Coordinates of C-alpha atoms in Angstrom, one line a residue:
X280 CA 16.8 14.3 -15.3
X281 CA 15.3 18.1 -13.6
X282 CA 11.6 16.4 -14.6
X283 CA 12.8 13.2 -12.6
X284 CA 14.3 14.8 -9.9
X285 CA 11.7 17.4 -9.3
X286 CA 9.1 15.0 -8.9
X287 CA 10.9 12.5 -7.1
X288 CA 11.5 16.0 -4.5
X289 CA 7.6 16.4 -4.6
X290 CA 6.6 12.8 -4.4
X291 CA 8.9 12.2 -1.3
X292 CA 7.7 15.6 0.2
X293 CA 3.9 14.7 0.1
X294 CA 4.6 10.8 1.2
X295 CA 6.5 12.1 4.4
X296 CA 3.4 15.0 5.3
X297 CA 0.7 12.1 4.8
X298 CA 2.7 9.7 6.7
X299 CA 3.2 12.0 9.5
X300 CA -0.6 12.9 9.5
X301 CA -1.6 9.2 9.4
X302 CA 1.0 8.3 11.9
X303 CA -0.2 11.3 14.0
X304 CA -4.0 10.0 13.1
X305 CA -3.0 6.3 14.6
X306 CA -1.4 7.3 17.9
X307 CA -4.6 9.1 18.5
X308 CA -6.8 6.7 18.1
X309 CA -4.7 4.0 20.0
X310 CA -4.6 6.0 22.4
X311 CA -8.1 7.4 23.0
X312 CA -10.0 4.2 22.1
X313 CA -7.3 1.4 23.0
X314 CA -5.4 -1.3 21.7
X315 CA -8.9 -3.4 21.4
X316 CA -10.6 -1.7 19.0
X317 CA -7.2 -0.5 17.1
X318 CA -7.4 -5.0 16.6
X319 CA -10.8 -4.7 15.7
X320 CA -10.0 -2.2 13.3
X321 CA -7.1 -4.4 12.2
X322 CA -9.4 -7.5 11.3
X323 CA -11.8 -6.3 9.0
X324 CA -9.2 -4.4 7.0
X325 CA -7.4 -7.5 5.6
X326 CA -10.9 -8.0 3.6
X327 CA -10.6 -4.5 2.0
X328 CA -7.0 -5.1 1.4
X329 CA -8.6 -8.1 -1.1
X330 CA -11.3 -5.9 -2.5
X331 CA -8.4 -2.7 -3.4
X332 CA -6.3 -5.8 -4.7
X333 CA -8.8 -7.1 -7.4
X334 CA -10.1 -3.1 -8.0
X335 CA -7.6 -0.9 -7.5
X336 CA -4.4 -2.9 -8.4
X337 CA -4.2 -4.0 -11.9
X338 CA -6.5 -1.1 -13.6
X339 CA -4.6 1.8 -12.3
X340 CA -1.5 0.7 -13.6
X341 CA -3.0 -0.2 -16.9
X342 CA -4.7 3.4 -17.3
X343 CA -0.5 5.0 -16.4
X344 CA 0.7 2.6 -19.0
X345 CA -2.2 3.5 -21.8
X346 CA -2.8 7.0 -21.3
X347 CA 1.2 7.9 -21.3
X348 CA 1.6 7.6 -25.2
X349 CA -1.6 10.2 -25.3
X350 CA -0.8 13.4 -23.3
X351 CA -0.5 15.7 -25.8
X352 CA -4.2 13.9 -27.1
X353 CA -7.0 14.7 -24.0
X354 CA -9.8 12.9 -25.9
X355 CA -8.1 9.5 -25.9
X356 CA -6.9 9.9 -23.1
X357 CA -11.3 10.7 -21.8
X358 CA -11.6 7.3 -23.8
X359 CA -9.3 5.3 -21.5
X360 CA -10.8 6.7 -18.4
X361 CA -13.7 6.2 -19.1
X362 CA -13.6 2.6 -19.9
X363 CA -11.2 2.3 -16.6
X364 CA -14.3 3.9 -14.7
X365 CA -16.5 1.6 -16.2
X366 CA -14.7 -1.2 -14.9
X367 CA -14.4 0.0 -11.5
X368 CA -17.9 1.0 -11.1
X369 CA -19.0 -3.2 -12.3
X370 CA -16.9 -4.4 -9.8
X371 CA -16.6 -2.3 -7.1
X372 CA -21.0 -2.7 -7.6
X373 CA -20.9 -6.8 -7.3
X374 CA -18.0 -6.6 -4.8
X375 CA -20.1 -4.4 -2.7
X376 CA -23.2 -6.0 -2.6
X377 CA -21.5 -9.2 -1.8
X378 CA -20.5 -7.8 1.5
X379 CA -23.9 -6.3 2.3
X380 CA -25.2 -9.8 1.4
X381 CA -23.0 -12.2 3.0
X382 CA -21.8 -9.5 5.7
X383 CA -22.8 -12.0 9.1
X384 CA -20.7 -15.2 7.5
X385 CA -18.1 -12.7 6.4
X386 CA -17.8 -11.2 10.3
X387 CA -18.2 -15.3 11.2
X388 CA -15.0 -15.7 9.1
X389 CA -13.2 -12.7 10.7
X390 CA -14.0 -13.9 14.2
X391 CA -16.8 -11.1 15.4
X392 CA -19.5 -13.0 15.3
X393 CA -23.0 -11.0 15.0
X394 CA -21.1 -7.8 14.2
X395 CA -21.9 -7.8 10.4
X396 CA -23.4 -4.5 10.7
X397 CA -19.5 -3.1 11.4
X398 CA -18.9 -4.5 7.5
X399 CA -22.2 -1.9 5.9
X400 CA -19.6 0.9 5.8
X401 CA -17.0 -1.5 4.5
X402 CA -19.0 -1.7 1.4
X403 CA -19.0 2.1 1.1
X404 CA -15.1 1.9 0.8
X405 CA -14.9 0.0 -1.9
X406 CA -17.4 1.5 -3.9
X407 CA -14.7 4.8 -3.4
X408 CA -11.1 3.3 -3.4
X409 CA -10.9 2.4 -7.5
X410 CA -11.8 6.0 -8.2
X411 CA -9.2 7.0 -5.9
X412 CA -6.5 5.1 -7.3
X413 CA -7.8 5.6 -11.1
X414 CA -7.2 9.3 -10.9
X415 CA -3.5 9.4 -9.1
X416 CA -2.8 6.6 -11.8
X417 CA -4.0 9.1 -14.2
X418 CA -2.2 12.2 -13.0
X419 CA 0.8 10.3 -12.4
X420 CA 0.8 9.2 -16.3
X421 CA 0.7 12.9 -17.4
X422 CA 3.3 14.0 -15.9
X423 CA 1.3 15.9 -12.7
X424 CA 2.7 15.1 -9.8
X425 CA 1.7 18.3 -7.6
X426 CA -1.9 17.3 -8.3
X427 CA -2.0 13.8 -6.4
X428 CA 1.0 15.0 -4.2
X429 CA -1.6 17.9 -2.8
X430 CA -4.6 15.7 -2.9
X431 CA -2.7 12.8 -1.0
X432 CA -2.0 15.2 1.9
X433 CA -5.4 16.9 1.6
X434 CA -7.2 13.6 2.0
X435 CA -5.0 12.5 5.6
X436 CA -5.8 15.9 6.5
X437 CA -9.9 15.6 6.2
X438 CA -9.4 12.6 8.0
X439 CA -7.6 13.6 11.0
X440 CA -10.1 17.0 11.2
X441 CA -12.8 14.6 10.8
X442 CA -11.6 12.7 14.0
X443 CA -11.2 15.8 15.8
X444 CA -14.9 16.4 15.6
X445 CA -16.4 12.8 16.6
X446 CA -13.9 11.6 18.6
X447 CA -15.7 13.0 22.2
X448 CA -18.8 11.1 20.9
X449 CA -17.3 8.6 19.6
X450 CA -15.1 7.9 22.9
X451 CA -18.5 7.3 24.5
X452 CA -19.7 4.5 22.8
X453 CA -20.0 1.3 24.7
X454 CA -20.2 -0.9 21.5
X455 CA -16.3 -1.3 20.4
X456 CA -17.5 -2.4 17.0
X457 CA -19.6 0.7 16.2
X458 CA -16.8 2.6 17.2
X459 CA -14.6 0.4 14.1
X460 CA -17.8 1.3 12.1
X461 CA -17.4 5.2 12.6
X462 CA -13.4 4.8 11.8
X463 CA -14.4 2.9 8.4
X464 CA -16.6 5.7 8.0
X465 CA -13.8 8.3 8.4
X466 CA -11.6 6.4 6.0
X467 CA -14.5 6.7 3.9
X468 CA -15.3 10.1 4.1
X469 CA -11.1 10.7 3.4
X470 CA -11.9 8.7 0.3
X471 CA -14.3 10.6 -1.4
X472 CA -12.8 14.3 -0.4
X473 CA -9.5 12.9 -2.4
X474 CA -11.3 11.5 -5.5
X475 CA -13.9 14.3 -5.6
X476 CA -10.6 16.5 -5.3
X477 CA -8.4 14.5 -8.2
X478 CA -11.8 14.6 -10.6
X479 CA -12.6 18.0 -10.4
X480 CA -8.7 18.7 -11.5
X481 CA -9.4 15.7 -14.3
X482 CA -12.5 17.6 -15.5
X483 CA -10.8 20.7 -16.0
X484 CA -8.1 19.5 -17.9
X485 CA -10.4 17.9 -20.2
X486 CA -12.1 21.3 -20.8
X487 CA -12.1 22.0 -24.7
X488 CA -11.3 18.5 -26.0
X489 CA -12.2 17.4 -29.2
X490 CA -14.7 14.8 -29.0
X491 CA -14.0 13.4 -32.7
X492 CA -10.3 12.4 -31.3
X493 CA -7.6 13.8 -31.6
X494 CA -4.9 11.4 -32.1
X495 CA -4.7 7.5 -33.6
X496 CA -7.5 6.1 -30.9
X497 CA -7.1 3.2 -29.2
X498 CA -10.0 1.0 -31.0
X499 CA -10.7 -1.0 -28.0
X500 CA -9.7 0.6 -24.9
X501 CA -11.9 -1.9 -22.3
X502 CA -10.0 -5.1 -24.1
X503 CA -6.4 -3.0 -23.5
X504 CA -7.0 -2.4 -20.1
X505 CA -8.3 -6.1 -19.5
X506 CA -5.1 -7.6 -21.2
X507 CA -2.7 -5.3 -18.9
X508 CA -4.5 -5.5 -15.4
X509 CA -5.6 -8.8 -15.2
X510 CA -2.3 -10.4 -14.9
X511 CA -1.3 -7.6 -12.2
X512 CA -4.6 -7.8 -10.3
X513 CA -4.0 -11.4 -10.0
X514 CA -0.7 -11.3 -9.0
X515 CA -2.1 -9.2 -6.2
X516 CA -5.0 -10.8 -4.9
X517 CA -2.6 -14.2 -4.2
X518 CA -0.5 -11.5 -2.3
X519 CA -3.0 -9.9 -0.4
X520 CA -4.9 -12.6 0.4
X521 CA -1.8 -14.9 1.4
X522 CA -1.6 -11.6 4.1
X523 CA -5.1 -11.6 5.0
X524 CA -4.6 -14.4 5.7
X525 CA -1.6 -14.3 8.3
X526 CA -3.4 -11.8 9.7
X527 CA -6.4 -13.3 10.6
X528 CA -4.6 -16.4 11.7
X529 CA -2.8 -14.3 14.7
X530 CA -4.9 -13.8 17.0
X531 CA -6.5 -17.1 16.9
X532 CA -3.4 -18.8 17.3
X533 CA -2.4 -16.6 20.1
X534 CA -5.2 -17.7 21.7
X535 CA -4.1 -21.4 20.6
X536 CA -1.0 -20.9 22.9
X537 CA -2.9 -20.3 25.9
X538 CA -3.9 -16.1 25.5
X539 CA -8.0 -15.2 26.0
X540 CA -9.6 -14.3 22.9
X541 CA -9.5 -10.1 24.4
X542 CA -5.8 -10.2 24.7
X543 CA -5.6 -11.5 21.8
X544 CA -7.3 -9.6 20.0
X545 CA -5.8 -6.3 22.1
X546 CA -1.5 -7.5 21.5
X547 CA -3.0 -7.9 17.7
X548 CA -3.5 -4.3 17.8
X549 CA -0.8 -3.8 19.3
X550 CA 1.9 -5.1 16.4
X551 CA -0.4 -4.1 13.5
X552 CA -1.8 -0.9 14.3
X553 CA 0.9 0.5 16.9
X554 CA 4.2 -1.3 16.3
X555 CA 4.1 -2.0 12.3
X556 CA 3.1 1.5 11.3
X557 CA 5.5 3.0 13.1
X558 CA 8.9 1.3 12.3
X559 CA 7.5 1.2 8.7
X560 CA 8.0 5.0 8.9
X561 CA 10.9 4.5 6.6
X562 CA 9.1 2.7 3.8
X563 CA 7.4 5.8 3.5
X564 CA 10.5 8.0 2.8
X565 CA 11.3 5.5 0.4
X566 CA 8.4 5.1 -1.7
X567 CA 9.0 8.2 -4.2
X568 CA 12.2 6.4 -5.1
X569 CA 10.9 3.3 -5.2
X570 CA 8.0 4.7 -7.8
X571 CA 10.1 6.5 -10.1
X572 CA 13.2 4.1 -10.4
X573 CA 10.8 1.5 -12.2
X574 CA 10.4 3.4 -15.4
X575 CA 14.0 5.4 -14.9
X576 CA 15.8 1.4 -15.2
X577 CA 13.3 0.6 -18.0
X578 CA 14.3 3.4 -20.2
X579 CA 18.0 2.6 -19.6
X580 CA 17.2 -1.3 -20.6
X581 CA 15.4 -0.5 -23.3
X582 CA 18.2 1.5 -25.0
X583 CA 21.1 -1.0 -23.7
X584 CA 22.6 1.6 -21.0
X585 CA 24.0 -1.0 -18.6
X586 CA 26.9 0.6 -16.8
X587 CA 24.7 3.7 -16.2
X588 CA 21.8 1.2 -15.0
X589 CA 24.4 -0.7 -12.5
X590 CA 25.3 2.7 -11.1
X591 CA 22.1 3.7 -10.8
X592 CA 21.1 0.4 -8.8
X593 CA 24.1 0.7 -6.5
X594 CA 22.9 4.3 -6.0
X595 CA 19.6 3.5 -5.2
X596 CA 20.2 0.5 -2.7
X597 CA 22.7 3.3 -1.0
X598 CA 20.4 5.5 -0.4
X599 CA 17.5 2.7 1.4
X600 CA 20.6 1.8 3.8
X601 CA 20.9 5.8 4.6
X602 CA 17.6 6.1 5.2
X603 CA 17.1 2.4 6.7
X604 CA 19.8 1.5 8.8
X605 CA 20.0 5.0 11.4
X606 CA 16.9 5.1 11.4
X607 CA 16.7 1.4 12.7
X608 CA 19.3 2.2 15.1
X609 CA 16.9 5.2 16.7
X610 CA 14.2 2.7 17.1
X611 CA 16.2 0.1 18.7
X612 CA 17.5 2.9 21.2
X613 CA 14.3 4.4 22.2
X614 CA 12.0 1.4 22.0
X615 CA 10.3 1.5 25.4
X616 CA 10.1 5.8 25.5
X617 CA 8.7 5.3 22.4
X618 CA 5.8 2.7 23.0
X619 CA 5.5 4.9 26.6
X620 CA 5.7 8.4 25.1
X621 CA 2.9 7.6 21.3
X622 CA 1.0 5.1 22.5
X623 CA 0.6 4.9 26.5
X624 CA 1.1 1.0 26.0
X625 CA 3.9 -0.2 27.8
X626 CA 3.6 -3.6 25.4
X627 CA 4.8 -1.4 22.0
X628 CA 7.7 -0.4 23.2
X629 CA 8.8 -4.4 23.8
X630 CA 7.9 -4.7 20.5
X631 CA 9.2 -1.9 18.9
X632 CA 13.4 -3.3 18.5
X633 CA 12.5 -6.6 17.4
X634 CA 10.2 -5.6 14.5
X635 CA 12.7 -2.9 13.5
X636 CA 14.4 -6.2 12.3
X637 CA 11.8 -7.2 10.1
X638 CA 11.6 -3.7 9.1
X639 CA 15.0 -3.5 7.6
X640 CA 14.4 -6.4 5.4
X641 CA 10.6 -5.1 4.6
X642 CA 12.2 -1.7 3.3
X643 CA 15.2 -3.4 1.3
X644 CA 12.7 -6.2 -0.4
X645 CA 10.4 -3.2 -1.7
X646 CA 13.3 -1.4 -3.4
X647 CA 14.6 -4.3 -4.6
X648 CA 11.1 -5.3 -6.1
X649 CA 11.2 -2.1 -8.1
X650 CA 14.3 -2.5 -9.2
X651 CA 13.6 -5.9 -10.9
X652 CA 10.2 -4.6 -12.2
X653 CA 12.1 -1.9 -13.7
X654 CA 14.7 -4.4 -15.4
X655 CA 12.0 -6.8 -16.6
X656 CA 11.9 -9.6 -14.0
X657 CA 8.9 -8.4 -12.8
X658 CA 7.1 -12.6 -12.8
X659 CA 10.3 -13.6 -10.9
X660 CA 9.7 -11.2 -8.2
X661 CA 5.9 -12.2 -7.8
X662 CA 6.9 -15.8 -7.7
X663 CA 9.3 -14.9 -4.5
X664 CA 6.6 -13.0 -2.7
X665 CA 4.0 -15.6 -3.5
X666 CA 6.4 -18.2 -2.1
X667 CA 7.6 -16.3 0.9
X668 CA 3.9 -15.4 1.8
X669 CA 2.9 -18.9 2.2
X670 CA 6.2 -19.3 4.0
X671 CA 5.0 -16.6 6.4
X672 CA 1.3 -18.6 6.2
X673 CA 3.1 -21.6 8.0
X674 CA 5.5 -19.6 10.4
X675 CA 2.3 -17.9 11.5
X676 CA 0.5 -21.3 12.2
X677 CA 3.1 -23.4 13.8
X678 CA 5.7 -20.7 15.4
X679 CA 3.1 -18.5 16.9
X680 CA 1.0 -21.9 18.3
X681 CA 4.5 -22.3 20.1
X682 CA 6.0 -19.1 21.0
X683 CA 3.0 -17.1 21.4
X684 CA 3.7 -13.0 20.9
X685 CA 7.7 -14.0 20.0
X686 CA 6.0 -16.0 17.6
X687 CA 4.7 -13.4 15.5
X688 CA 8.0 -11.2 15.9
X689 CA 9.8 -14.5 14.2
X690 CA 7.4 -14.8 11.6
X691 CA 7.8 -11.7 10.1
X692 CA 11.6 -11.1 10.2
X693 CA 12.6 -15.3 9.2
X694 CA 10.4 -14.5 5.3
X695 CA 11.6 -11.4 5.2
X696 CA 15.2 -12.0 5.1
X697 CA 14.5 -15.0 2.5
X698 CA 12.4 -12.7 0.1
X699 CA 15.6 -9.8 0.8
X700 CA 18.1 -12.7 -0.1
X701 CA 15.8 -14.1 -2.9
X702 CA 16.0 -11.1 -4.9
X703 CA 19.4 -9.9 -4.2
X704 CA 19.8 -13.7 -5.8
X705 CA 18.0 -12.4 -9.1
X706 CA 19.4 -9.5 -9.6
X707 CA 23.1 -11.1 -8.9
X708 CA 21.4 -13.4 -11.9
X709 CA 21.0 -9.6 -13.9
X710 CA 25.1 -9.2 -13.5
X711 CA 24.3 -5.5 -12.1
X712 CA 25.2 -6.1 -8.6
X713 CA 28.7 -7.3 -7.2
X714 CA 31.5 -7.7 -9.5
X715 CA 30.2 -8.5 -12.9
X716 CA 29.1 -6.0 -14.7
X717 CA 27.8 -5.8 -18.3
X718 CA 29.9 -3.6 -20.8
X719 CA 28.5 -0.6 -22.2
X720 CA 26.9 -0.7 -25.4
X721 CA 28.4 1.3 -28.4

């Protein structure tokens, strides 16, 4: 319970610092370079949300999941990473020179025609991100939490330093898409300080191993981490691109209704890279919990704890609505200082109460999602987010075509309270919320 609530403590600590420096990292730039290129920005990263999704989804958690068993055994555990880097390198190589090949259809698809060039740094990003992810799932597995906690922080740091530097030149450029190019090139550079940081701690801890083994070895660790990932990483491509592809639909159905293609493009970067990450705030707070509850409810499955489980749940879905519900209220109070006072965009702050809406139900649907991965029902959950995706997918097309900006407000907070009431529905299935309750085992 001290190892669980310590790293909870340090996993919630470091999540609100980098929050609060990528926060702080996004009202600069929105308000420097304008709501424009903060849309520009916003459309080509719904295509590295697909490429993370198919290499840095499924393999990370496969490498917490096979490396746990060996912590006390450092050469297995060199085995498993290696094969996991292995993996990563093949496809983050074909994924990469896919976008470098196909980069002008790919900007075609996302609406900038001719800007391709914008998508060459792009390809640098992926080739980083799974090495990223494959060393916090890796410190995470053996029990190291200050190590990705520090490097998490380290890496928003680097990039908000790095912005400091180029932003007077990069202020000057004329060409709104090579100043996306030099924020994709920030990103990246935040990338690489964080996984050259996380290796160099994996390197040392692998000082001294015995390279015979050291412990049963896994005989084929590339077909174990095949077998665990791939059903995760497709899970997660059907998400992300079911996402990517609401967001890529907005600002050409804005312009459906009647809006030019800039304004667009500009109230785009308004809700996703003003509005969104700020009432999402919350979420962050949350995410330590909602890490650590998933293998805190399996443990009390696995050995038939159920009272104990239900409390915990209860206590848990407590704590989101302390966290959620004032801080909903704030945002709904200060809405227009807000949008005024961060981003000098008097459009934010109409924005800001009504997506607080959709945030409530955002930050509830997470927690519950963890809570049902914890108990097992991990498919069910997929299945809801799959189907309330494409609901979104539809609301997008039709409700935005009609309403315009409203449109988009709707079409976030209508599938958000199905997918919240969807698996409050499951769980009620599990007996551990309301009035049933399972006994206790003897």
């Amino acid at each position: 319970m001290n190892s669980l609530r310590r790293n909870t403590i340090r996993l919630s600590c470091a999540g609100i610092a980098a929050a609060g420096i990528d926060f702080l990292y996004r009202v600069i730039v929105s308000r420097q370079l304008g709501a424009g290129t903060v849309g520009l920005y916003a459309l080509i990263m719904p295509v590295y949300a697909i490429c993370n999704a198919i290499i840095a989804s499924g393999l990370p958690v496969a490498v917490m999941r096979l490396v746990a068993p060996y912590k006390e055994h450092p050469a297995e555990r060199r085995r498993i990473v290696r094969a996991a880097s292995l993996l990563i390198l093949g496809a983050a190589a074909v994924i990469a020179l896919l976008i470098v090949l196909f980069r002008e259809e790919l900007a075609t698809f996302l609406r900038i025609d001719g800007q391709g060039r914008s998508l060459l740094v792009l390809a640098l990003l992926v080739l980083v991100t799974g090495f990223d992810n494959l060393f916090y799932s890796y410190f995470y597995a053996v029990d190291e939490i200050a190590v990705p906690s520090f490097a998490q922080v380290l890496e928003q740091l680097l990039r908000l330093a790095v912005l400091f530097v180029l932003l007077p030149f990069i202020a000057k450029l004329n060409d709104s898409y090579a100043v996306v190019a030099w924020l994709l090139f920030i990103t990246v550079l935040g990338e690489v300080f964080g996984a050259l940081y996380l290796f160099l701690h994996y390197r040392k801890g692998m000082r001294g191993y015995i390279k015979n083994g050291d412990g049963r070895p896994i005989a084929a660790p590339t077909g174990s981490l095949l077998k665990i990932s791939a059903p995760i990483t497709l899970t997660r491509i059907v998400s992300t691109a079911i996402v990517s592809v609401c967001t890529t639909l907005v600002p050409f159905r804005l312009t459906a209704w009647g809006m030019a293609q800039a304004d667009a493009v500009a109230l785009f970067g308004v809700l996703a890279g003003m509005v969104l990450p700020l009432v999402m705030l919350p979420n962050m707070l949350l995410r330590a919990l909602s890490v650590l509850i998933v293998p805190t409810l399996s443990e009390n499955s696995a050995k038939q704890r159920h009272r104990d489980t239900a409390a915990k749940i209860k206590k848990t879905l407590r704590v989101t609505a302390l966290v959620v519900f004032p801080t909903a209220a704030l945002f709904i109070a200060l809405s227009k200082p807000l949008g005024n006072l961060l981003f000098k965009n008097a459009d934010a702050g109409l924005y800001i109460a009504p997506m607080t809406a959709a945030m409530v139900f955002m930050c509830f649907s997470q927690m519950l999602t963890s809570i049902l991965h914890g108990l097992g029902r991990q498919n069910m959950a997929s299945f809801y987010q799959i189907v309330c995706g494409l609901v979104q997918v539809a609301l997008v097309y039709f409700l935005v075509g009609i309403l315009g900006a409203q449109g988009v407000v709707w079409s976030y907070i209508l599938p958000g309270v199905m997918l919240c009431v969807l698996l409050l529905f499951e769980l009620r299935k599990a007996q551990y919320i309301g009035l049933i309750q399972p006994p206790e085992s003897t």
